[in-house]
Coordinates of C-alpha atoms and ligand atoms in Angstrom, one line a residue:
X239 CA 21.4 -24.1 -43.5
X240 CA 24.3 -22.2 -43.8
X241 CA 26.7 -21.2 -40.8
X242 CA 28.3 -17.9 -41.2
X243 CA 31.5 -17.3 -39.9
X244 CA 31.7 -13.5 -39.9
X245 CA 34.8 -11.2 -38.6
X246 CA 33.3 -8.3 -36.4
X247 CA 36.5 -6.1 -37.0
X248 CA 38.5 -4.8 -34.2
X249 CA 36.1 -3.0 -32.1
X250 CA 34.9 0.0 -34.0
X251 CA 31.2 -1.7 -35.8
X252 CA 31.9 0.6 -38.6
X253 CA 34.5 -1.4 -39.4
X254 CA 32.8 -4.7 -40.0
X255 CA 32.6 -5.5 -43.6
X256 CA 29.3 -4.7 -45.9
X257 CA 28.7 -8.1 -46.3
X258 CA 29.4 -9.2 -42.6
X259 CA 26.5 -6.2 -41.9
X260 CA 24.5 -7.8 -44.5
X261 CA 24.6 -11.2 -43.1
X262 CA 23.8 -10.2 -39.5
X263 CA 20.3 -8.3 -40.9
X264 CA 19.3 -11.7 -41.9
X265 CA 20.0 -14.0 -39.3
X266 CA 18.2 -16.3 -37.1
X267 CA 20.6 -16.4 -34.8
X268 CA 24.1 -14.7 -33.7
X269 CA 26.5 -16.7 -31.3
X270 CA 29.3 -13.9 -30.2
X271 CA 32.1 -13.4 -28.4
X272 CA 32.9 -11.3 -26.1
X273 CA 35.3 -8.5 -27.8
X274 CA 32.1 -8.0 -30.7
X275 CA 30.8 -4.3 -30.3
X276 CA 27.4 -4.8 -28.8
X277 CA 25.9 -2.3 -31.2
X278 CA 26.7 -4.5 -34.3
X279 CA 23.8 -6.9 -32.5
X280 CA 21.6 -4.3 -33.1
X281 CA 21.7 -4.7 -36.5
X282 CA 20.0 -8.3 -36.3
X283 CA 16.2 -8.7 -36.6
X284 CA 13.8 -8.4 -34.2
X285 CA 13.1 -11.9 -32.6
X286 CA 16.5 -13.0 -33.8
X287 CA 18.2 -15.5 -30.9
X288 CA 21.5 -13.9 -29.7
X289 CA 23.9 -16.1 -27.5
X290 CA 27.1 -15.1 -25.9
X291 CA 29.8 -17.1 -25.9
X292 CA 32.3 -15.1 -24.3
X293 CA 34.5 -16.0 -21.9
X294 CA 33.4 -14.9 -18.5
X295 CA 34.4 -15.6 -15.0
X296 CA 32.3 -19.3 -13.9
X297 CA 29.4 -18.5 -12.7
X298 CA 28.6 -14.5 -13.7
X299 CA 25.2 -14.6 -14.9
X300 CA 24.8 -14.7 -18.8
X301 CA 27.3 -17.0 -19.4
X302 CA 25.4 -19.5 -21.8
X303 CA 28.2 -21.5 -22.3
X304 CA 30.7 -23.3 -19.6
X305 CA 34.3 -21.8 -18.9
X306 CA 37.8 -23.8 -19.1
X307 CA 39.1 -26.1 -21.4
X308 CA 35.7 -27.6 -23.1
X309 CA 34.5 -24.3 -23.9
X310 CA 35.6 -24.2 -27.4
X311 CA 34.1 -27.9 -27.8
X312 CA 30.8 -26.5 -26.5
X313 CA 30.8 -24.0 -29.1
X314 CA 31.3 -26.1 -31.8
X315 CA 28.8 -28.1 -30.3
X316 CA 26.5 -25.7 -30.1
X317 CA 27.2 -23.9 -33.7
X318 CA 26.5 -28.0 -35.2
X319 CA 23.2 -28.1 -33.2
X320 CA 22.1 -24.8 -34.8
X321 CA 23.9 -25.2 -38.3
X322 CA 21.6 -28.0 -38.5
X323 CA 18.3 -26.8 -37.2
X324 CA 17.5 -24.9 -40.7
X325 CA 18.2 -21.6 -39.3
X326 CA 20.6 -18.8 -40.5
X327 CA 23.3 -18.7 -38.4
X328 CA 26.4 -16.1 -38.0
X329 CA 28.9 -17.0 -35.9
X330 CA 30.2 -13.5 -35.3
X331 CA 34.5 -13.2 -34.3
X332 CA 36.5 -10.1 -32.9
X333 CA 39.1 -8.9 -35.6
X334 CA 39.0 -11.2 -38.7
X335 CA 37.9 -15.0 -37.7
X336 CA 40.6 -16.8 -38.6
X337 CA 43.3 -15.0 -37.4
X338 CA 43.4 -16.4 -34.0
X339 CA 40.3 -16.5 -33.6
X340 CA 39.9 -20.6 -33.8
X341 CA 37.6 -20.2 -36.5
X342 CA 39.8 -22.7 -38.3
X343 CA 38.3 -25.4 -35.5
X344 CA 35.0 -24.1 -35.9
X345 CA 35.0 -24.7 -39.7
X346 CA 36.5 -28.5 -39.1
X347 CA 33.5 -29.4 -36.1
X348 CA 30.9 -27.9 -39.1
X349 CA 32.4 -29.7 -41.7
X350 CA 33.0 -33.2 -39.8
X351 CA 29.2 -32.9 -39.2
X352 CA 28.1 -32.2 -42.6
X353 CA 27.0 -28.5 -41.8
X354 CA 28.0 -26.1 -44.6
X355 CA 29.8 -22.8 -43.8
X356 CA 30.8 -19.5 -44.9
X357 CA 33.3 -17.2 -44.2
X358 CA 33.5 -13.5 -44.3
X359 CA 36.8 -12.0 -43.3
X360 CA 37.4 -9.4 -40.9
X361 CA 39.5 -6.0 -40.4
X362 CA 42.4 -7.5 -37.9
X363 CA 43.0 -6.0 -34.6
X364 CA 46.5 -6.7 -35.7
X365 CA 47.1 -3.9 -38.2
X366 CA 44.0 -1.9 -37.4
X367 CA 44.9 -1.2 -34.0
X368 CA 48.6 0.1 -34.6
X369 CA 46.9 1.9 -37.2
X370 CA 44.8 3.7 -35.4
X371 CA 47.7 4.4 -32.9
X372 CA 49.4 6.3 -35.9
X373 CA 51.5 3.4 -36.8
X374 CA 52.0 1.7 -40.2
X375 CA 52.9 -1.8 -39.5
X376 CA 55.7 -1.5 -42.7
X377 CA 57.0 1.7 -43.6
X378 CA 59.1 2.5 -46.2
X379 CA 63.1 2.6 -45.1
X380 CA 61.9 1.1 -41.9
X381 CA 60.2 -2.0 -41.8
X382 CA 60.0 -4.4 -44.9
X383 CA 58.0 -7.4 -43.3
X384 CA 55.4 -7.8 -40.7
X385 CA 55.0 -11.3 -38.8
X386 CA 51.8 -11.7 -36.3
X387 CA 52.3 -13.9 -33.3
X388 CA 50.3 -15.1 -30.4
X389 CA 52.1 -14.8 -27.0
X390 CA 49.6 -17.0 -25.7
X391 CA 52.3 -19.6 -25.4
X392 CA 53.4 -22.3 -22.4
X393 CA 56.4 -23.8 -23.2
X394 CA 58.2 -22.4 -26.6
X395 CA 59.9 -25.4 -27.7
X396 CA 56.2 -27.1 -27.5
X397 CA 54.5 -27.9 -31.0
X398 CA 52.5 -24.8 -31.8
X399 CA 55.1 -22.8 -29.3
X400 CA 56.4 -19.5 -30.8
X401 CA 60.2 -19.7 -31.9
X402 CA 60.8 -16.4 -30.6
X403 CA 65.0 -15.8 -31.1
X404 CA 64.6 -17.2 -34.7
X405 CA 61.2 -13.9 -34.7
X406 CA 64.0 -11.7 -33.1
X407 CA 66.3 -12.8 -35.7
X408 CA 64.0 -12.1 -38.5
X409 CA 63.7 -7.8 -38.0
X410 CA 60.8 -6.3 -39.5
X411 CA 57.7 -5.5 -37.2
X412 CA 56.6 -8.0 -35.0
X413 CA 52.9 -7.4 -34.0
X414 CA 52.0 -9.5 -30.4
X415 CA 48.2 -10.9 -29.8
X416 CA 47.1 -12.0 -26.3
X417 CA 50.5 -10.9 -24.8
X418 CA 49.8 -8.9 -22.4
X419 CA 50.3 -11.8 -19.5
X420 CA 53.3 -13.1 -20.7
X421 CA 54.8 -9.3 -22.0
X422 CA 57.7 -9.5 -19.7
X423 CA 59.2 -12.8 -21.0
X424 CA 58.2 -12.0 -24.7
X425 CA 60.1 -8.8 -23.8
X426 CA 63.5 -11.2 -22.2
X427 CA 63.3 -13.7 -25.4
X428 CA 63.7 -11.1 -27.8
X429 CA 66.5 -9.1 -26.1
X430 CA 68.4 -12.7 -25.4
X431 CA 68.2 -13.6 -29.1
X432 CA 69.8 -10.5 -30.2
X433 CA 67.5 -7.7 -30.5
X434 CA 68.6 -4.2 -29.1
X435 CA 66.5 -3.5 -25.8
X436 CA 66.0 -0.4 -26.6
X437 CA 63.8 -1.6 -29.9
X438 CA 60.7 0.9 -29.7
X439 CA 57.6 -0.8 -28.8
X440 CA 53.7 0.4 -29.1
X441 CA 51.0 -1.2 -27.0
X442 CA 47.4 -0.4 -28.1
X443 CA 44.6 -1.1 -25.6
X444 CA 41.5 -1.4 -27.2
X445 CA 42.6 -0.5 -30.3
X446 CA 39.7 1.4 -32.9
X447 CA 37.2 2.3 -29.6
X448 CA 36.6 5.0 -28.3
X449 CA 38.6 3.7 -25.3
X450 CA 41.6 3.7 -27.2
X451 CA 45.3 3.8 -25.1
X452 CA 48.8 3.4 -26.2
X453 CA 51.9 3.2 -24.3
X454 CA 55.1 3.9 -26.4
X455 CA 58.4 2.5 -24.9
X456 CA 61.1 0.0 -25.3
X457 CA 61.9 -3.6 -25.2
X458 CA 63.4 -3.2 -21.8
X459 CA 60.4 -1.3 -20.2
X460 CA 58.1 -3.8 -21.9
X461 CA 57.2 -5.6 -18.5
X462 CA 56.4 -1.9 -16.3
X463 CA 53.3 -1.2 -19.2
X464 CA 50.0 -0.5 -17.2
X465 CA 47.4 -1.6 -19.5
X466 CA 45.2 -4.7 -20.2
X467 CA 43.6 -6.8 -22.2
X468 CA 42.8 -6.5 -25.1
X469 CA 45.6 -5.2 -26.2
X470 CA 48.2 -5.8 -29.4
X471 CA 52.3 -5.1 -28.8
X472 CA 54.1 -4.1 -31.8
X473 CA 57.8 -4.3 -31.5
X474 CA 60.3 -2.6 -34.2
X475 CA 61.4 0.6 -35.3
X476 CA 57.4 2.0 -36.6
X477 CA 56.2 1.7 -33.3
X478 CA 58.3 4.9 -33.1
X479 CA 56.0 6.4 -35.2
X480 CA 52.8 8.8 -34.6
X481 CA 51.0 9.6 -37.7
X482 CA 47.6 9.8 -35.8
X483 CA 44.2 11.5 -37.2
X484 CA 43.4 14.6 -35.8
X485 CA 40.8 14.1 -32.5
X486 CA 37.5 15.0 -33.2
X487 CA 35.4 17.1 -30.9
X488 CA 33.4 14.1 -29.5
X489 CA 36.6 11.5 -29.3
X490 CA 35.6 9.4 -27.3
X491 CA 31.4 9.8 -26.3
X492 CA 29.0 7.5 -26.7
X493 CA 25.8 9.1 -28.3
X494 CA 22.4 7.5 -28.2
X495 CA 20.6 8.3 -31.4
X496 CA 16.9 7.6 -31.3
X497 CA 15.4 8.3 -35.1
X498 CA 14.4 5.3 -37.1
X499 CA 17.4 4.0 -39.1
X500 CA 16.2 5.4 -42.3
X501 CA 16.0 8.8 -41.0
X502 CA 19.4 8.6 -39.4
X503 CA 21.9 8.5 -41.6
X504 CA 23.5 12.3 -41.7
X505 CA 23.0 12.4 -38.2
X506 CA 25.0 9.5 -37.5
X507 CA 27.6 10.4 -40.1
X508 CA 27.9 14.1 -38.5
X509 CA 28.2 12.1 -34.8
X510 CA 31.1 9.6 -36.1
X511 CA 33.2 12.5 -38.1
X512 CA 33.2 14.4 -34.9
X513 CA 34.7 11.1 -33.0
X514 CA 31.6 9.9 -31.2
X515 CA 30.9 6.4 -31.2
X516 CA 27.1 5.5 -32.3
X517 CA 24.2 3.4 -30.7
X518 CA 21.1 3.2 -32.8
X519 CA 18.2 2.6 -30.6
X520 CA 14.9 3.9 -33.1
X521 CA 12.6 4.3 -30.2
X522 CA 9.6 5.9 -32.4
X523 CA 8.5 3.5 -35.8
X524 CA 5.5 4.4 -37.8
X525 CA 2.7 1.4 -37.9
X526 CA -0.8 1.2 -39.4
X527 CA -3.5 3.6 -37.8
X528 CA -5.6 1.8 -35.4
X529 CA -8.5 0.7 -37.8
X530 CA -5.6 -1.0 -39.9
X531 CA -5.9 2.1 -42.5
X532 CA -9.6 1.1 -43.8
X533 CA -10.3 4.8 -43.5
X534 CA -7.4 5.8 -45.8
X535 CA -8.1 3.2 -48.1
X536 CA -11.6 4.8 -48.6
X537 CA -10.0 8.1 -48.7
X538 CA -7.8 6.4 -52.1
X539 CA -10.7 4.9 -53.3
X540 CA -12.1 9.1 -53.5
X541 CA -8.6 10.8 -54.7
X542 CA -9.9 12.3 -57.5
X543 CA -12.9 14.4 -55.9
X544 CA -10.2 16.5 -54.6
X545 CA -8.1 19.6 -56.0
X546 CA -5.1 18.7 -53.7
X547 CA -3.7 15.7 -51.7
X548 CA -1.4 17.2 -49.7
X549 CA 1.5 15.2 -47.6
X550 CA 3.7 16.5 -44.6
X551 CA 5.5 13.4 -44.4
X552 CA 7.3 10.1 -46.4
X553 CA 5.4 7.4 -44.1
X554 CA 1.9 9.3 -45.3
X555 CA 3.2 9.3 -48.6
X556 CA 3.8 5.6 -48.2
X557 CA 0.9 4.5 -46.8
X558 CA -1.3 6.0 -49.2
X559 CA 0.2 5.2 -52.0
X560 CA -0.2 1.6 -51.1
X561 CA -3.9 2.0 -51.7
X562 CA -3.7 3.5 -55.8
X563 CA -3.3 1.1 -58.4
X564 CA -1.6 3.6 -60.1
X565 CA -1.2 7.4 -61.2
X566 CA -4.7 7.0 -62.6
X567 CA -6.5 6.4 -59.5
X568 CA -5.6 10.6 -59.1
X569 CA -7.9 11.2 -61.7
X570 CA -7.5 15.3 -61.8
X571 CA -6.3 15.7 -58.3
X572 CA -2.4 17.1 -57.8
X573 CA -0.1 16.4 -55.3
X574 CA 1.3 18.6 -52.7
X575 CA 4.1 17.9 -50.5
X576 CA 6.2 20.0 -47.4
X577 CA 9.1 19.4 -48.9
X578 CA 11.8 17.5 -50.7
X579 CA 11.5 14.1 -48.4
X580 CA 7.9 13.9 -49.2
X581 CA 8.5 14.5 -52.6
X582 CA 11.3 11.8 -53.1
X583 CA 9.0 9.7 -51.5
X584 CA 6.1 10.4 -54.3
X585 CA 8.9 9.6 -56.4
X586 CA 9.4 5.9 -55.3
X587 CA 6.0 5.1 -56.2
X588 CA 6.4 6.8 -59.8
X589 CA 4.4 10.4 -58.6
X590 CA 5.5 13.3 -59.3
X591 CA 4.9 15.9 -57.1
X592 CA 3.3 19.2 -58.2
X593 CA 4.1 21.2 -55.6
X594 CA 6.8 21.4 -53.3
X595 CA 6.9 25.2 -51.5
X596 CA 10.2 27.1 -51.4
X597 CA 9.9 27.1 -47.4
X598 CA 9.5 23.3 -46.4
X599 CA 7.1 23.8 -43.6
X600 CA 3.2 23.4 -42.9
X601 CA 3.3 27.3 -43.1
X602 CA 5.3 27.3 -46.4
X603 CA 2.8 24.8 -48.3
X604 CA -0.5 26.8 -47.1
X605 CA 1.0 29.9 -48.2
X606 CA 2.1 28.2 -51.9
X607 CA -1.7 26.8 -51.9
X608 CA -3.4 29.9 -51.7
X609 CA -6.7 31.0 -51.5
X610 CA -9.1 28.2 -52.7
X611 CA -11.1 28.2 -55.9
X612 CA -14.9 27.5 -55.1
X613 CA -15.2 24.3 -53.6
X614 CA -12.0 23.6 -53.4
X615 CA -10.9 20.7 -51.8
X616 CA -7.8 19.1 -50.1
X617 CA -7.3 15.5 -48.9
X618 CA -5.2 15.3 -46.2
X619 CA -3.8 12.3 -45.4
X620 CA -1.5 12.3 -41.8
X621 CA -0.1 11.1 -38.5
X622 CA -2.8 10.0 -36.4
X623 CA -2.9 12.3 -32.8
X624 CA -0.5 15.1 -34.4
X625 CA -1.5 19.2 -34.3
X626 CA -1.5 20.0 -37.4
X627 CA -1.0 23.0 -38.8
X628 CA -1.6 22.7 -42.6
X629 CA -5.6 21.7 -42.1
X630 CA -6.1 24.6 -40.1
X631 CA -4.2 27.0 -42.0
X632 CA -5.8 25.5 -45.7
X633 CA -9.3 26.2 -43.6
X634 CA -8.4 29.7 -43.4
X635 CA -7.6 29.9 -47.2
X636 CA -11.2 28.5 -47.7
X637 CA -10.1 25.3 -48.5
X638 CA -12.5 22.2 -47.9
X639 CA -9.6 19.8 -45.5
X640 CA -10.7 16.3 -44.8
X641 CA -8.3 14.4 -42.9
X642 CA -7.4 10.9 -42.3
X643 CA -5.3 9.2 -40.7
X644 CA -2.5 7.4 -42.4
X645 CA -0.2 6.0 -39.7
X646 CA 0.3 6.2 -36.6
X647 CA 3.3 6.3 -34.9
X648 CA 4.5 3.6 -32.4
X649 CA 6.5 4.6 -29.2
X650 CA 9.2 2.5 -27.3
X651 CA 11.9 0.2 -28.1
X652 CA 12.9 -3.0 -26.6
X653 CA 16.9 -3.3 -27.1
X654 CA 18.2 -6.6 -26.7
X655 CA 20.6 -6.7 -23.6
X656 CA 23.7 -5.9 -24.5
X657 CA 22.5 -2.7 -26.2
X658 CA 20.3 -2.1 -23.7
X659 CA 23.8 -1.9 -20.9
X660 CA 25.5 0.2 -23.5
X661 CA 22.8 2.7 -23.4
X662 CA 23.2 3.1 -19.9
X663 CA 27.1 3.6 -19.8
X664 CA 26.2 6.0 -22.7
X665 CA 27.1 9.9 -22.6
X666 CA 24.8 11.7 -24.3
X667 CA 21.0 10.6 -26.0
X668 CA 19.7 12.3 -29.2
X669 CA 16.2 13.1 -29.5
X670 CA 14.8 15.2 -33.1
X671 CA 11.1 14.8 -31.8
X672 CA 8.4 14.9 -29.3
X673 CA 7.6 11.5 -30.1
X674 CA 11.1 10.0 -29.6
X675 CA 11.4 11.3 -26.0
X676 CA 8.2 9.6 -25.1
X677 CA 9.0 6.4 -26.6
X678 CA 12.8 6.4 -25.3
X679 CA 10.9 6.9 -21.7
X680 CA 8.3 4.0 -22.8
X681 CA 11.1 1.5 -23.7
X682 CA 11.8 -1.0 -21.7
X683 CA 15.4 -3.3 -21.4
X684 CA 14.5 -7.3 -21.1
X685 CA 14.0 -7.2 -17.8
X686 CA 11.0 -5.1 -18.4
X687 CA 13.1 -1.7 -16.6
X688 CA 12.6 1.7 -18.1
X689 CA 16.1 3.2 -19.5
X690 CA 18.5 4.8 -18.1
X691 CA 18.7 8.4 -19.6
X692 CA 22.2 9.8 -20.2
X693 CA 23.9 12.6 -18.4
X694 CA 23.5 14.8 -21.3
X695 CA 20.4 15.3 -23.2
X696 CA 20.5 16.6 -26.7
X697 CA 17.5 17.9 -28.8
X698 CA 17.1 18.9 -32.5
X699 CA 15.0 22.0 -32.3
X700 CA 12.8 23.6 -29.2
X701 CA 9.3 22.2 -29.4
X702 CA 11.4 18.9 -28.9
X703 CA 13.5 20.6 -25.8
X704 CA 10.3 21.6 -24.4
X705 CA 8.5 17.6 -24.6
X706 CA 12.0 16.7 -23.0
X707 CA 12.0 19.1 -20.5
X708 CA 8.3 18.2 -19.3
X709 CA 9.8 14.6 -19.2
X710 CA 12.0 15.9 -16.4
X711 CA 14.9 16.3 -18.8
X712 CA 16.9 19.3 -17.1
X713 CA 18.6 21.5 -19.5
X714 CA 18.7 19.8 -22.3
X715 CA 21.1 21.0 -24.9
X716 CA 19.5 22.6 -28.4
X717 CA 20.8 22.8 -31.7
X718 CA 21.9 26.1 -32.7
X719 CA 20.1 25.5 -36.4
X720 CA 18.4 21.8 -36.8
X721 CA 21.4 20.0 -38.6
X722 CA 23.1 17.6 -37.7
X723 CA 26.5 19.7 -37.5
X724 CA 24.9 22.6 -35.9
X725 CA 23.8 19.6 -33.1
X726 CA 27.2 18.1 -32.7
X727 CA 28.7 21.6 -32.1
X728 CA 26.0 22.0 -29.4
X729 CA 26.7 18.7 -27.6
X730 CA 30.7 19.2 -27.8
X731 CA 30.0 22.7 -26.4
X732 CA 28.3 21.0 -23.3
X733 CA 30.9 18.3 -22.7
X734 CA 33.1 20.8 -22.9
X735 CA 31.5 22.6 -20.2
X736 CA 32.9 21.8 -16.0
X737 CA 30.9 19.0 -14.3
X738 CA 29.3 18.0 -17.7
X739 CA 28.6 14.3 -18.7
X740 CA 31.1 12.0 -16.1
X741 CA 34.6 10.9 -16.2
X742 CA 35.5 7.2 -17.7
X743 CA 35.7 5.9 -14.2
X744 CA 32.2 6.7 -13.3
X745 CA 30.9 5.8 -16.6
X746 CA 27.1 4.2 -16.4
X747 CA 27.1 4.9 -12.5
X748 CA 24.3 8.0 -13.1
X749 CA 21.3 8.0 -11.5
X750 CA 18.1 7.6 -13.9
X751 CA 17.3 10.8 -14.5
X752 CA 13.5 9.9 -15.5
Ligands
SAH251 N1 40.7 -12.6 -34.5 C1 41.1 -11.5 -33.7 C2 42.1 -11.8 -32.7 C3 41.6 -12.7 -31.6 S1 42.8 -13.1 -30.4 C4 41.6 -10.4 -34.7 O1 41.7 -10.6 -35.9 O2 41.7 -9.2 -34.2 C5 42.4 -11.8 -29.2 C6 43.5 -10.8 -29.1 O3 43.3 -9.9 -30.2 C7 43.5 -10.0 -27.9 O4 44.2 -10.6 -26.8 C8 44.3 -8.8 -28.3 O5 45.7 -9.1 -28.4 C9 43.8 -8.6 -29.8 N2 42.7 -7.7 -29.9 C10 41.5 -7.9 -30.2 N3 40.8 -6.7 -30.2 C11 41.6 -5.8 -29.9 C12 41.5 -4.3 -29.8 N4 40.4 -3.7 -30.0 N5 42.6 -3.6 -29.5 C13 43.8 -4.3 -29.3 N6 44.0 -5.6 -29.4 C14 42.9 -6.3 -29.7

């Protein structure tokens, strides 16, 4: 099989590419390092085997792979051994992969042992991180060329060293990976060759995260910088510059989101235009009822006895649709759906829906069915356990409700490590249901521990604030209105708020709150 070598982007996971996203849904197995964001490992499958690679001090637990010199020969060891095993692998790099990111090595060990490979190219740290910093790595009038250099480098006139008065000599922008250990000499070579010492210089700390820093100064203050790694140093007249994006209200927080992926989307979009960085962790999914749906497939089989089938929900929809051949199998009966997601979901499976209330609620759709005709009848297929309101209000219309039980849904999620230890240095947790707080509190990290549950607990609508409340959830914050920008106000109100959420330095060192 095919060995993927995929570039992670800088930091930010929105920032990996489509295809790179693509890739990791499909894998058997993703070998990291240890700049990838861990939520971007959340995209893989369930069951999929993750390995870390990163470099880590010898001996810290997790390290799969040994520190020092052979490390990169173990890799490629170990990306042969599973290149040839018949399994999809991505090898997944920080920034692009081979931008000094020895994915060039990588490719040779695959190809020397007759593995085939792939690569898909990354966003660079290199211009994304000055970009992010407000600074165009060429600028008209100021910077015509931009060269990228390690300044990983022992002895300069060494093959491979870095020529760094002919770099000085050259202008432009000079951007500087890994030189954070050596930025005081990078800083002395540069001046001795010629360039003035008070050349502006940016240096981005983790560049397109939430954790974002930059230090502006000058070749000559270069050394006194008090950042870390990872960090780039651009040198030249842009680093000057500040064109940065205006901060958004949740710059900064890390927000737990909860809701099955395909329910997520606005929510998430709303979170990351407001700043926040975005952990999916789905912690309700709908599954078959518990009889494996032989009681709805009955209730198909008997669709057109009824006036009405009525649907408060897609996954009903879904699942009962999976039983009809076709649109014929309705015989006379019409369709009734809450609202528009039900409806769209009719839709997939070539239905049209023939009534969708004005007011998309149980309360809306027993009101638009009215009083029933003699013997009227409804089939109503739903979540198993749920109150429902829309059998007993069609009862009181005199409609004849039989309900069964389409799906039921399944509570708790089992995040793979390293999501698992961003959740718990996470801010804030989203929860739009009942059902969701239950199964966040029935999830369990690989270790088999409950969750940690963030400082700040944010809920879609009351009935949901209530369930979290009787969790032992104190004061959780409500949306104003359920949508998702009415939420984000909400939760940027209470961050805003003295004593709320906890200050970078204390960051994961909460109690569990359940
Ligand atoms: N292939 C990667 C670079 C790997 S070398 C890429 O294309 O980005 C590792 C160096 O990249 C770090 O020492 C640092 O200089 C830089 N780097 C990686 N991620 C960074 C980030 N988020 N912010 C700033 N610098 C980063």
């Amino acid at each position: 099989m095919t060995v993927y070598l995929v570039g992670a982007g800088p930091g930010d996971p929105g920032l990996c590419t489509r295809r790179g996203a693509a890739l990791l849904r499909e894998a058997d197995v993703v070998v990291y390092d240890r700049l990838v964001d861990r939520s971007l490992l959340a995209l893989a499958k369930p069951g999929a085997e993750l390995i870390d690679v990163g470099k880590r001090p010898a001996g810290t637990a997790g390290a799969s792979v040994p520190t020092g010199a052979d490390r990169q020969a173990e890799i490629n060891r170990l990306l042969v051994e599973l290149g040839s095993s018949g399994r999809t692998v991505v090898r997944l790099k920080g920034g692009d992969p081979f931008l000094f990111g020895r994915g060039g090595e990588e490719v040779e060990a695959l190809r020397a042992a007759g593995v085939s490979w792939s690569v898909v190219p990354g966003v660079t740290s290199a211009f994304a991180a000055p970009a992010m910093a407000g600074i165009p790595v060429t600028h008209r009038g100021w910077s015509t060329s931009v060269t990228v250099v390690t300044g990983h480098v022992g002895d300069p006139t060494a093959p491979g060293g870095v020529d760094w008065a002919s770099l000085a000599r050259a202008g432009g922008t000079l951007v500087v990976l890994m030189g954070m250990a050596t930025r005081r000499d990078i800083a002395e070579e540069l001046v001795a060759a010629g360039r003035p010492a008070d050349t502006p210089v940016a240096v981005v700390e983790w560049g397109t995260t939430p954790w974002q820093r930059t230090v502006r100064t000058t070749l000559a203050q270069l050394a006194t910088v008090d950042l870390g790694s990872p960090a780039v140093i651009v040198v030249g007249p842009v680093a000057a510059l500040e064109l940065p994006p205006a901060l958004g209200a949740l710059a900064g927080v890390t927000v737990v989101v909860t809701r099955p992926r395909d329910q997520s989307a606005s929510l998430r979009r709303a979170l990351a235009a407001a700043g926040a960085r975005v952990l999916e962790l789905p912690t309700i999914e709908p599954g078959p009822p518990e009889d494996g749906g032989s009681a709805l497939a009955a209730a198909a089989a008997r669709a057109r006895d009824y006036d009405w089938i009525a649907f408060t929900s897609a996954n009903a929809v879904h699942r009962f649709a999976a039983h009809l051949r076709d649109g014929r199998d309705l015989g006379r009966a019409r369709l009734a759906v809450i609202g528009p997601a039900s409806a769209d979901a009719l839709a997939q499976h070539g239905l049209v829906a023939d009534l969708v209330p004005t007011r998309a609620s149980a309360e809306g759709l027993v009101e638009a069915l009215g009083t029933a005709p003699d013997g009227g009848r409804v089939l109503f297929p739903r979540a198993a356990g749920a109150r429902e309101v829309l059998a007993e209000g069609l009862r009181g219309g005199g409609w004849v409700v039989d309900e069964v039980v389409a799906y039921r849904t399944l509570e708790g999620a089992c995040p793979p490590a390293p999501l698992a230890d961003e959740v718990a240095r996470a801010e804030v947790v989203v929860f739009a249901s009942p059902s969701a707080v239950r199964g966040f509190l029935a999830s369990r990290d690989d270790r088999g521990q409950p969750l940690r549950v963030p400082p700040v607990v944010a809920c879609i609508g009351e009935v949901t604030a209530a369930a979290a409340r009787r969790a032992g959830m104190t004061s959780p914050v409500v949306a104003a209105s359920p949508t998702p920008e009415s939420l984000v106000a909400a939760i940027a109100h209470r961050l805003g708020e003295p004593s709320a959420g906890c200050p970078p330095a204390e960051r994961g060192s909460g109690d569990p709150a359940s």
